[in-house]
Short mmCIF file of C-alpha atoms in Angstrom, two decimals:
data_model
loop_
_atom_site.label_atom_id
_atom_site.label_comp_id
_atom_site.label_asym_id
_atom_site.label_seq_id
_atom_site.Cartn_x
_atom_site.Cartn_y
_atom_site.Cartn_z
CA UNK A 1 -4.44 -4.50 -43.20
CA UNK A 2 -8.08 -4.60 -41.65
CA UNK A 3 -7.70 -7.91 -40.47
CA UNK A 4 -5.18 -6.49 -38.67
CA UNK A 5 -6.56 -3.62 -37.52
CA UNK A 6 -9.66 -6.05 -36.50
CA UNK A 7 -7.15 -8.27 -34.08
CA UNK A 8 -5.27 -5.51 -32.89
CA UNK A 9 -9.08 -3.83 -31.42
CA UNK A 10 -10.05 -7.47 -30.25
CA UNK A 11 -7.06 -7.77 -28.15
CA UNK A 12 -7.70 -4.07 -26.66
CA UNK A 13 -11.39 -5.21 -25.95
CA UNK A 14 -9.94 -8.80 -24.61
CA UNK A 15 -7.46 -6.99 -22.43
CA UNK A 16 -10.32 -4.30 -21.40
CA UNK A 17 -12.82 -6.89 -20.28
CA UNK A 18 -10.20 -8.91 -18.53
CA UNK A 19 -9.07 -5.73 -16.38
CA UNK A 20 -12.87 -5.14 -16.01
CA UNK A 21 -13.16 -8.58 -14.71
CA UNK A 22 -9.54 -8.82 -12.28
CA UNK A 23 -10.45 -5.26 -10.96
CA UNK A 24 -13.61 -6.55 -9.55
CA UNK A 25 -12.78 -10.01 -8.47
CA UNK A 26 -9.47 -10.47 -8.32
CA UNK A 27 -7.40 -12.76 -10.03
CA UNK A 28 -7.76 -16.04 -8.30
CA UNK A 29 -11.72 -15.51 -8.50
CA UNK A 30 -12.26 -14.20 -11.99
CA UNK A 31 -12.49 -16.79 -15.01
CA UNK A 32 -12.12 -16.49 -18.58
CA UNK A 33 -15.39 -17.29 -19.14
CA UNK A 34 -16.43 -13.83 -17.25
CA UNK A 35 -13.82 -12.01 -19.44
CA UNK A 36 -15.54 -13.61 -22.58
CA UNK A 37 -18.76 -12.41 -21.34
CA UNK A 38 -17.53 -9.59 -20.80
CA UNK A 39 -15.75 -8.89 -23.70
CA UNK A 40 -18.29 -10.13 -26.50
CA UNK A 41 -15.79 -12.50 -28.17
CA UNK A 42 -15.58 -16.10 -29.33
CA UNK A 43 -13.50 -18.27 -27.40
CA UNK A 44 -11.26 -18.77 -30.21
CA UNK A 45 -10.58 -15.10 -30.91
CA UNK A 46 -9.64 -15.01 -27.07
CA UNK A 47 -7.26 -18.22 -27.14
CA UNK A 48 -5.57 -17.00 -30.30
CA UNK A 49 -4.31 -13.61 -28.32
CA UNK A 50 -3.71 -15.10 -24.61
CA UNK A 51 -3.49 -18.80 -23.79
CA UNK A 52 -3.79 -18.39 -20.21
CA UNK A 53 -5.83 -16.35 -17.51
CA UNK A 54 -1.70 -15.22 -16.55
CA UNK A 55 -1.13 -14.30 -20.00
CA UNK A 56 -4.23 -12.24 -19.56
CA UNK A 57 -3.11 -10.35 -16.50
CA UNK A 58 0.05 -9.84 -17.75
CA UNK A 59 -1.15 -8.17 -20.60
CA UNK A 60 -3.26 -5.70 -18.52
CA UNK A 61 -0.17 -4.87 -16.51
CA UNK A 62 1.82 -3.99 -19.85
CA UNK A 63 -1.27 -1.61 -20.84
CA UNK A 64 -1.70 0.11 -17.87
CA UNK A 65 2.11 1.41 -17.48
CA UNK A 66 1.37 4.09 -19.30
CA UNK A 67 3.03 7.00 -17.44
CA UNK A 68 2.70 9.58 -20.65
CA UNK A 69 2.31 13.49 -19.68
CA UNK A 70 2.48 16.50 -21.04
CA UNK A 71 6.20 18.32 -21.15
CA UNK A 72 6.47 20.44 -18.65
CA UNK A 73 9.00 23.39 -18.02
CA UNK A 74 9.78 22.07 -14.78
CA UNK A 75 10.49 18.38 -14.83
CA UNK A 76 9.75 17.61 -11.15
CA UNK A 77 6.12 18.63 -12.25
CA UNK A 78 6.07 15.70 -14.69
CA UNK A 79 6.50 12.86 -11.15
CA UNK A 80 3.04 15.24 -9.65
CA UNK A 81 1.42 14.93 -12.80
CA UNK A 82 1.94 11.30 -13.19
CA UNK A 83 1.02 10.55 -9.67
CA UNK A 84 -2.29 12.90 -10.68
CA UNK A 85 -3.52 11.74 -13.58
CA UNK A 86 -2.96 8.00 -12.26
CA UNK A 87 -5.09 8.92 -9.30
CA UNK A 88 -7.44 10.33 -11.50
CA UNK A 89 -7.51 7.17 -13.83
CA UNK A 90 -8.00 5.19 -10.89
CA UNK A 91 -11.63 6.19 -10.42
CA UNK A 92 -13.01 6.22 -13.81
CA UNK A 93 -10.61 3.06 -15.75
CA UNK A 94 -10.71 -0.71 -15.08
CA UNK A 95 -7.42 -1.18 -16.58
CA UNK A 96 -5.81 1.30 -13.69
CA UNK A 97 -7.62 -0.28 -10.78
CA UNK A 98 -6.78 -4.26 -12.60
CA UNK A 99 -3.20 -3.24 -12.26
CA UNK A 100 -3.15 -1.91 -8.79
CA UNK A 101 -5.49 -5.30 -7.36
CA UNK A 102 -3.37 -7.56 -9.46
CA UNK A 103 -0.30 -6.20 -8.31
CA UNK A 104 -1.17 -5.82 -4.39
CA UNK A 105 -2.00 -9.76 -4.96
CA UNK A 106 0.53 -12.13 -3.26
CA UNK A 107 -0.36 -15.30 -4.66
CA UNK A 108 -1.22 -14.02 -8.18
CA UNK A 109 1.92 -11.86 -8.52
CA UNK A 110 4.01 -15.35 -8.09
CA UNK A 111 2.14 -16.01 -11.91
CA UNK A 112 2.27 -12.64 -13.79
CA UNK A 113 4.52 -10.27 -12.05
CA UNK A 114 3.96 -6.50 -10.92
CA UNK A 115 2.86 -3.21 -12.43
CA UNK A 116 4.91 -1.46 -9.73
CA UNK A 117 8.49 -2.30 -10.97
CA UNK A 118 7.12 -0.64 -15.08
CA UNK A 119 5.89 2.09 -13.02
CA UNK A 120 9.47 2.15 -10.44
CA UNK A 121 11.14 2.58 -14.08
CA UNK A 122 8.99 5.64 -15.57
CA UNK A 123 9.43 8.07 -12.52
CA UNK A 124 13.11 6.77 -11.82
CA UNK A 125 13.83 8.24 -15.30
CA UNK A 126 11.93 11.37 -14.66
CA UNK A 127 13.42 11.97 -11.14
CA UNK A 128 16.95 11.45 -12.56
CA UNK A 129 16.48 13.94 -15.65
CA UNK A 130 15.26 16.75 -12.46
CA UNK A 131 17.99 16.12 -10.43
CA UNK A 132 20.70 16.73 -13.51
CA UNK A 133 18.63 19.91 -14.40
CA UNK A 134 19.50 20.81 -10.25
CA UNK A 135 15.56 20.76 -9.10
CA UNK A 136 15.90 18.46 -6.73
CA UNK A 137 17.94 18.37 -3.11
CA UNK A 138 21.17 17.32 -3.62
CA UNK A 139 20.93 14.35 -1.62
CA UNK A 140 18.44 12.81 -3.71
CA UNK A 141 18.33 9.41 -5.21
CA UNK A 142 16.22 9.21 -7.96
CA UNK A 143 15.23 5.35 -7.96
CA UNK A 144 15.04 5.58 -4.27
CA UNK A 145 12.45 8.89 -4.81
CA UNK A 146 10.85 6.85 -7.13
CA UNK A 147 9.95 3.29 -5.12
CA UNK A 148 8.82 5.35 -2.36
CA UNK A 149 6.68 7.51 -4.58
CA UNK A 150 5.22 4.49 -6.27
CA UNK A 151 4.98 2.02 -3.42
CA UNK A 152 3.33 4.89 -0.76
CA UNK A 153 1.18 5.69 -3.68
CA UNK A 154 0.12 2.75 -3.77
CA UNK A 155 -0.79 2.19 0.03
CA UNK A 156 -2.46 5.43 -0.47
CA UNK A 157 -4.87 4.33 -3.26
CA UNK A 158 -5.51 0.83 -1.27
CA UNK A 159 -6.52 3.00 1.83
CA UNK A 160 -8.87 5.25 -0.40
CA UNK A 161 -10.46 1.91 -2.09
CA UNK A 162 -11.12 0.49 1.48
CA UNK A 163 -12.55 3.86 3.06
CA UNK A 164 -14.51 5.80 0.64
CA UNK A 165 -14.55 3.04 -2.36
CA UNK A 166 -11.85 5.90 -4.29
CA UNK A 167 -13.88 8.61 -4.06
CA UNK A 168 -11.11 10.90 -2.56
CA UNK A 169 -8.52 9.15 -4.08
CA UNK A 170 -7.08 12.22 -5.96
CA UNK A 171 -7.05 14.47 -2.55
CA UNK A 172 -5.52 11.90 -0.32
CA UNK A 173 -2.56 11.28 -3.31
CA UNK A 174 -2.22 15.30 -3.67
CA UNK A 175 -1.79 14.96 0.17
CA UNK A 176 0.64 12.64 0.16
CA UNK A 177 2.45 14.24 -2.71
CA UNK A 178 2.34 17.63 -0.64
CA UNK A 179 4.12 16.07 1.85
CA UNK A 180 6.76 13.73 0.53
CA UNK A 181 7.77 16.92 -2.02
CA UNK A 182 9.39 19.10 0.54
CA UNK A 183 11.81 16.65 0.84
CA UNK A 184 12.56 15.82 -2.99
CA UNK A 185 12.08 19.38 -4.61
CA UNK A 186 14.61 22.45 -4.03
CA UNK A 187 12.74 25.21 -2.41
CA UNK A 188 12.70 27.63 -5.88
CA UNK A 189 11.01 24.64 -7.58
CA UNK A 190 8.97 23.40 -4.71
CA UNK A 191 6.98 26.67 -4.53
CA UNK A 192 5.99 26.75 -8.26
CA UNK A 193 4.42 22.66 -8.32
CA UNK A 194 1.15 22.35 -8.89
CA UNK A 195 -0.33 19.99 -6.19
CA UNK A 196 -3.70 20.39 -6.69
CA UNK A 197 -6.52 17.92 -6.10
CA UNK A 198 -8.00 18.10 -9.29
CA UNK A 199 -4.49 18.16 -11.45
CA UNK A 200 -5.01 15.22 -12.75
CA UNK A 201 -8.49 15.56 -14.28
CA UNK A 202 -7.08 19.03 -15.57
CA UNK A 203 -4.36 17.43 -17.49
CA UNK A 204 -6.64 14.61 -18.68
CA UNK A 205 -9.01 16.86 -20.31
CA UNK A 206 -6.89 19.89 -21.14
CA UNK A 207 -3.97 18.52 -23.02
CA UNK A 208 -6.33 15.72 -24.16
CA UNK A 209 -4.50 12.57 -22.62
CA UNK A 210 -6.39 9.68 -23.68
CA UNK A 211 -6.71 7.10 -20.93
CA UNK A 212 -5.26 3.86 -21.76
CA UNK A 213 -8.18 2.05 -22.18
CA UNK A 214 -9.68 4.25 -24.96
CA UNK B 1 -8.50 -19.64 38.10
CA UNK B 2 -6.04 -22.34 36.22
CA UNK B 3 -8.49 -23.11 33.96
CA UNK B 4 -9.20 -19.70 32.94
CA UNK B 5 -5.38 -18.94 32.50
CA UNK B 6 -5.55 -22.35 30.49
CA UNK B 7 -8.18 -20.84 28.22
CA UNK B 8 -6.47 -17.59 27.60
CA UNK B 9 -3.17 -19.28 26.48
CA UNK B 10 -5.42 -21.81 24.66
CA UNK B 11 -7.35 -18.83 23.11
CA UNK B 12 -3.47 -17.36 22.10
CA UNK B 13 -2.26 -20.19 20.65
CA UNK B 14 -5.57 -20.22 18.27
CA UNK B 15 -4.53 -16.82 17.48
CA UNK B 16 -1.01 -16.98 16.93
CA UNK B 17 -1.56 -20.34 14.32
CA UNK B 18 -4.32 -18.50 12.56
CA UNK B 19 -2.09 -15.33 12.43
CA UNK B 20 0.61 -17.91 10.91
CA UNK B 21 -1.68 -19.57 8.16
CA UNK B 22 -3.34 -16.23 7.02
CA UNK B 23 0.14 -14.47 7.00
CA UNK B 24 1.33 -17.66 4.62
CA UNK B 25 -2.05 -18.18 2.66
CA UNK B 26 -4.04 -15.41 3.05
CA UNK B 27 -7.50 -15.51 3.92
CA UNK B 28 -9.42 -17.31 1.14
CA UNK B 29 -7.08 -20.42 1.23
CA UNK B 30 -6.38 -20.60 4.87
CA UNK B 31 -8.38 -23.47 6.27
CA UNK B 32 -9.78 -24.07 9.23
CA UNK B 33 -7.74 -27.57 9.51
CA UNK B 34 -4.75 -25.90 8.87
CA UNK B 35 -5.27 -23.79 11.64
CA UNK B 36 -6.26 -26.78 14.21
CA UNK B 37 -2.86 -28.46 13.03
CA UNK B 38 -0.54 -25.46 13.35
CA UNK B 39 -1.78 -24.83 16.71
CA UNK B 40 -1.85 -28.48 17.98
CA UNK B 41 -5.49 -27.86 19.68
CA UNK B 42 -8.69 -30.31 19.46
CA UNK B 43 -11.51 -28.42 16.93
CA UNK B 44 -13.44 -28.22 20.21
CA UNK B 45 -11.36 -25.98 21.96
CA UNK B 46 -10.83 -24.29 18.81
CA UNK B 47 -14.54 -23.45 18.18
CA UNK B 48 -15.24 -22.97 22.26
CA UNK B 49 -13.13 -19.66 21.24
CA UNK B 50 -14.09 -18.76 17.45
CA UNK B 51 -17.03 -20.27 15.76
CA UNK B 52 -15.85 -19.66 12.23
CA UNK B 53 -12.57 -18.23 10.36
CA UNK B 54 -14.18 -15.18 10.15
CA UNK B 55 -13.96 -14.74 14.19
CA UNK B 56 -10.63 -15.85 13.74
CA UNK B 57 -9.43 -12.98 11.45
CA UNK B 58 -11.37 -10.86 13.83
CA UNK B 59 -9.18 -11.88 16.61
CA UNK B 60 -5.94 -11.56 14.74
CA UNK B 61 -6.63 -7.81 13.96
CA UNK B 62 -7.56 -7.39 17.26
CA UNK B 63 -4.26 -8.41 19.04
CA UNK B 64 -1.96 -7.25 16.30
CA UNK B 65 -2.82 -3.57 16.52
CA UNK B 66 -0.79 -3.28 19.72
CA UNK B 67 1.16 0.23 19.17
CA UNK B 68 2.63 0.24 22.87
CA UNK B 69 5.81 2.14 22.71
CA UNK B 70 8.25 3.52 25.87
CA UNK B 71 7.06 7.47 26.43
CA UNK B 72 9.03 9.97 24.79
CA UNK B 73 10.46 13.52 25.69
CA UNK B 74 9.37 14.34 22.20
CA UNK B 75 5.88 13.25 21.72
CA UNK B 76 6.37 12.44 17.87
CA UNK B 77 8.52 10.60 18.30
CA UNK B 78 6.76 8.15 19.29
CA UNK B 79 5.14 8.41 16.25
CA UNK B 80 8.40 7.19 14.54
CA UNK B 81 8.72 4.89 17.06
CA UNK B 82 5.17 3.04 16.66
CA UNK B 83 5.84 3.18 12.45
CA UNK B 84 9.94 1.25 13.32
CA UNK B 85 8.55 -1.16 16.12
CA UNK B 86 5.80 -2.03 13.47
CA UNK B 87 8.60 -2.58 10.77
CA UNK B 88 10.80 -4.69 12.98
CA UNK B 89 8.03 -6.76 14.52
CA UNK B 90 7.00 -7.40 10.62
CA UNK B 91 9.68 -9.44 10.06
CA UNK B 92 9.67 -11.69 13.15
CA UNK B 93 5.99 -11.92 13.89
CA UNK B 94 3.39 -13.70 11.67
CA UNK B 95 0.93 -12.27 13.73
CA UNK B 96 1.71 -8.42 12.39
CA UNK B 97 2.24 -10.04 8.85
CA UNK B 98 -1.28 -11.57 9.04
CA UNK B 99 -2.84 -7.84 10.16
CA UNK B 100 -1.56 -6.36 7.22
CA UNK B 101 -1.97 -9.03 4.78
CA UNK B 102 -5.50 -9.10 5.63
CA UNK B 103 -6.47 -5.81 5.92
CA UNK B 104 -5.09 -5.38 1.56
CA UNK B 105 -7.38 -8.29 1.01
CA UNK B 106 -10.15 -6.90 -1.56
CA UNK B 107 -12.60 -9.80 -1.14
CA UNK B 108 -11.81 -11.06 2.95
CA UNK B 109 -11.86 -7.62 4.42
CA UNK B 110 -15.75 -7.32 3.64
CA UNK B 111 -16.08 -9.88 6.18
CA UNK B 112 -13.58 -9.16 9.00
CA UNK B 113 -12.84 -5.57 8.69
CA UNK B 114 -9.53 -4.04 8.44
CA UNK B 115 -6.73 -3.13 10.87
CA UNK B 116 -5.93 0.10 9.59
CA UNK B 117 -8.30 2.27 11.45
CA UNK B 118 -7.02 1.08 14.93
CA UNK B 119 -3.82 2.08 13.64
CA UNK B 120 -5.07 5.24 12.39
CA UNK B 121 -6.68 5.65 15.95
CA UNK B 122 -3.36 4.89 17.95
CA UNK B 123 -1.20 7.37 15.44
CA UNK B 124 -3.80 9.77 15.88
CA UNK B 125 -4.23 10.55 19.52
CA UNK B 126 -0.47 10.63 19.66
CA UNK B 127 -0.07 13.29 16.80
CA UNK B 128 -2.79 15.14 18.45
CA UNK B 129 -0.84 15.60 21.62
CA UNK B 130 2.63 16.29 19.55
CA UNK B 131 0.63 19.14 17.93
CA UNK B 132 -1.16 20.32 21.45
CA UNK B 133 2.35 20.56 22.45
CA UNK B 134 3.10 22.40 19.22
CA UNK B 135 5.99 20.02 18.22
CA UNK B 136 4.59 19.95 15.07
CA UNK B 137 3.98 22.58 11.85
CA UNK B 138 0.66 24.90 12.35
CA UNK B 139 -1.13 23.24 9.45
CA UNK B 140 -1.00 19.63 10.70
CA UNK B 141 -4.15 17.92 11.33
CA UNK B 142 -3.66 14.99 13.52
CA UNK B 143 -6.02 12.38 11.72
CA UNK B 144 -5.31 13.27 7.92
CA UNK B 145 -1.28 12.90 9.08
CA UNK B 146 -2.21 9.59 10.77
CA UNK B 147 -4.20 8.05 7.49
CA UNK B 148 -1.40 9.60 5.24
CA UNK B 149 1.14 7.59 7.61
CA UNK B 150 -0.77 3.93 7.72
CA UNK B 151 -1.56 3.97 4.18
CA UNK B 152 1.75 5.09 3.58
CA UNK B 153 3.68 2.70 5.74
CA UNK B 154 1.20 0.04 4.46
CA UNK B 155 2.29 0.76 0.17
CA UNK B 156 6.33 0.60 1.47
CA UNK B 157 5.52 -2.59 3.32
CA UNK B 158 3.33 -4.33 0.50
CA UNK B 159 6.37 -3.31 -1.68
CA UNK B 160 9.12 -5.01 0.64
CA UNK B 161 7.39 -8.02 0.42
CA UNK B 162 7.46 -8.22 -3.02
CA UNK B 163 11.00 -6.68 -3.76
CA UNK B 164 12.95 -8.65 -0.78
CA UNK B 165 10.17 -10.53 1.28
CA UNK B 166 10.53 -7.90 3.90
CA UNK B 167 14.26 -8.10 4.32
CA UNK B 168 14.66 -4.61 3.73
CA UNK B 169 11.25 -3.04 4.95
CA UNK B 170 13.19 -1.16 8.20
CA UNK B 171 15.09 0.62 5.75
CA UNK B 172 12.45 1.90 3.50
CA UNK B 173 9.95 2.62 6.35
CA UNK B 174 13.19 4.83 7.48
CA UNK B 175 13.36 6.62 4.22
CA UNK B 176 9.22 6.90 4.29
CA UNK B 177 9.83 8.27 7.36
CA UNK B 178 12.60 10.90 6.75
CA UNK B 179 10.13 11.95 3.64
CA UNK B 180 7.38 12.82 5.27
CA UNK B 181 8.29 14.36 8.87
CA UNK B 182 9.84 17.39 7.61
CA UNK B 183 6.53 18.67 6.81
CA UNK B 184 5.01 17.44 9.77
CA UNK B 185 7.50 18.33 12.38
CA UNK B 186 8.89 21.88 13.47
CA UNK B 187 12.40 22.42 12.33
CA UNK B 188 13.70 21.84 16.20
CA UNK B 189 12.10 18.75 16.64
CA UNK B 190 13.13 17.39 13.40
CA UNK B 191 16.49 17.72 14.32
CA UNK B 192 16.43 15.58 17.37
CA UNK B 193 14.13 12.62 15.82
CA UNK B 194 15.66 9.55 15.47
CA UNK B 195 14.93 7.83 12.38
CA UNK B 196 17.73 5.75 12.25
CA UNK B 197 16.59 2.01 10.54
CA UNK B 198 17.64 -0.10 13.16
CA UNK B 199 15.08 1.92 15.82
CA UNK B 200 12.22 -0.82 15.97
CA UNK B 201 15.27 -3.45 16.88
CA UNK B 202 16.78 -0.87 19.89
CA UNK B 203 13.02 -0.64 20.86
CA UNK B 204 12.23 -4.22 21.00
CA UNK B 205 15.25 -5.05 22.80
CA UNK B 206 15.71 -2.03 24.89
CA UNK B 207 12.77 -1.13 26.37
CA UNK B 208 11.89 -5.04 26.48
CA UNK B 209 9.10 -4.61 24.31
CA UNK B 210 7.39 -7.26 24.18
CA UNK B 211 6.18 -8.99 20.77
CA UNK B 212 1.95 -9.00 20.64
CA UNK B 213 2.53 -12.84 19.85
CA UNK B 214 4.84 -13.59 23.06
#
């Protein structure tokens, strides 16, 4: 049972160093002997988790998915809150930033795949439980909402890397939430979302969401 | 003067080959040689106009951000208009594909630069002169509409590549589109926008726009 406990923390620490390592080289530059640096493991422990630098990144891509927030009365609020807290987990976890630089990549994503269809999948399912509860316009098409949420987020977050290195990542997502919203949310709900800059932080360290990486 | 127009076309071709590998490769694997064979020019009168691939992705940025579009009654719409033309021209011409491919590349774009802030510079004087003619909402600040647009546009694009290799990117820039002008636009000029998805292809052959690359 330790032993297992044991491998299951070496693989989080393999897959932590190896996000560490894609989300500041990219994949095509960084090299498992980085992420062994990195991590503090032996070669073997590495090999006997993930055979391949692609098994690697497709392991951070399954870790970061994680789209978990609290309930909230209105569901709509739940699509702004995971848009938040991911722009908030952006700045301060690797295993956010590995998964939007691995994903972006066009000649890695041919090896491990995309983040962005995981992520398509969590707010489709969100979006579609709003619009039976009536929140949203009626003309709205919940996977459609959610590939333009998630691919214009994503634009967004490449934009704030390039500008300001992320450091108004979470206002320049709340303004592009503030402005697709209008066009998702029924005015009654619209006027009650919280779109606020720091909403994902909040959320982070009120209702205690642990990052993914912890 | 012959040999001057020789040089310019000569100077084009350059251009339009290196637009073609770094749209295909990106910038790390593009090589010079592949460059001098796609354009069929001697490496002389390849380096009498660029002395390394750096100048070359220069140059590409520089022609691609060409955001000439036929004057409208309504001023934003040429904003639509600049954001469909971009879309269309996408699809047909490497040298728009190269522009954006480079300007998401992490590692190149510390040496070349980016095209997104001459976009952000052509959407923004023309948002500025929709709002001076208060077409748009009170709240609208030209530049922070322009950025939210090009990152925007840039996250939907990114996406159609890798969902449909940009087969359906008119369509979703459409939907972008439709998301985000109703809070940009007053409620009279939204009405008589055109948004339609097959706008950049009426411009282009319309109006006889013609292609940066032609």
């Amino acid at each position: 049972m330790a032993q297992q406990e044991r491998a299951v923390r070496t693989r989080r620490a393999v897959l932590e160093a190896a996000a560490t390592v894609f989300a500041e080289h990219g994949y095509t530059a960084a090299t498992i002997a980085d992420i062994l640096k990195t991590a503090g493991v032996t070669k073997g422990a590495l090999y006997f988790h993930f055979d391949s630098k692609e098994a690697l990144a497709r392991g951070v891509l399954e870790i970061q998915a994680d789209g978990r927030v609290p309930e909230q009365e209105i569901k709509l609020q739940e699509v702004v809150d995971v848009t938040m807290t991911v722009a908030h987990r952006l700045v301060h976890d690797p295993v956010l930033r590995a998964g939007a630089r691995l994903s972006a990549d066009p000649i890695g994503r041919g090896h491990y795949g995309s983040a962005w269809p995981l992520w398509v999948d969590v707010l489709t399912e969100i979006v579609a439980e709003s619009h039976r509860r009536g929140e949203t316009l009626s003309h709205v098409v919940p996977r459609e909402v959610a590939e333009l949420v998630v691919s214009a987020f994503n634009g967004v977050q490449l934009y704030a890397q390039l500008e300001t290195n992320l450091a108004d990542v979470e206002h320049r997502v709340s303004v592009l939430m503030q402005h697709l919203l209008p066009s998702i949310a029924s005015p009654a709900v619209l006027m009650r979302l919280d779109v606020a800059e720091d909403r994902g932080a909040r959320l982070v360290r009120e209702a205690g969401l642990v990052p993914a990486s912890a």
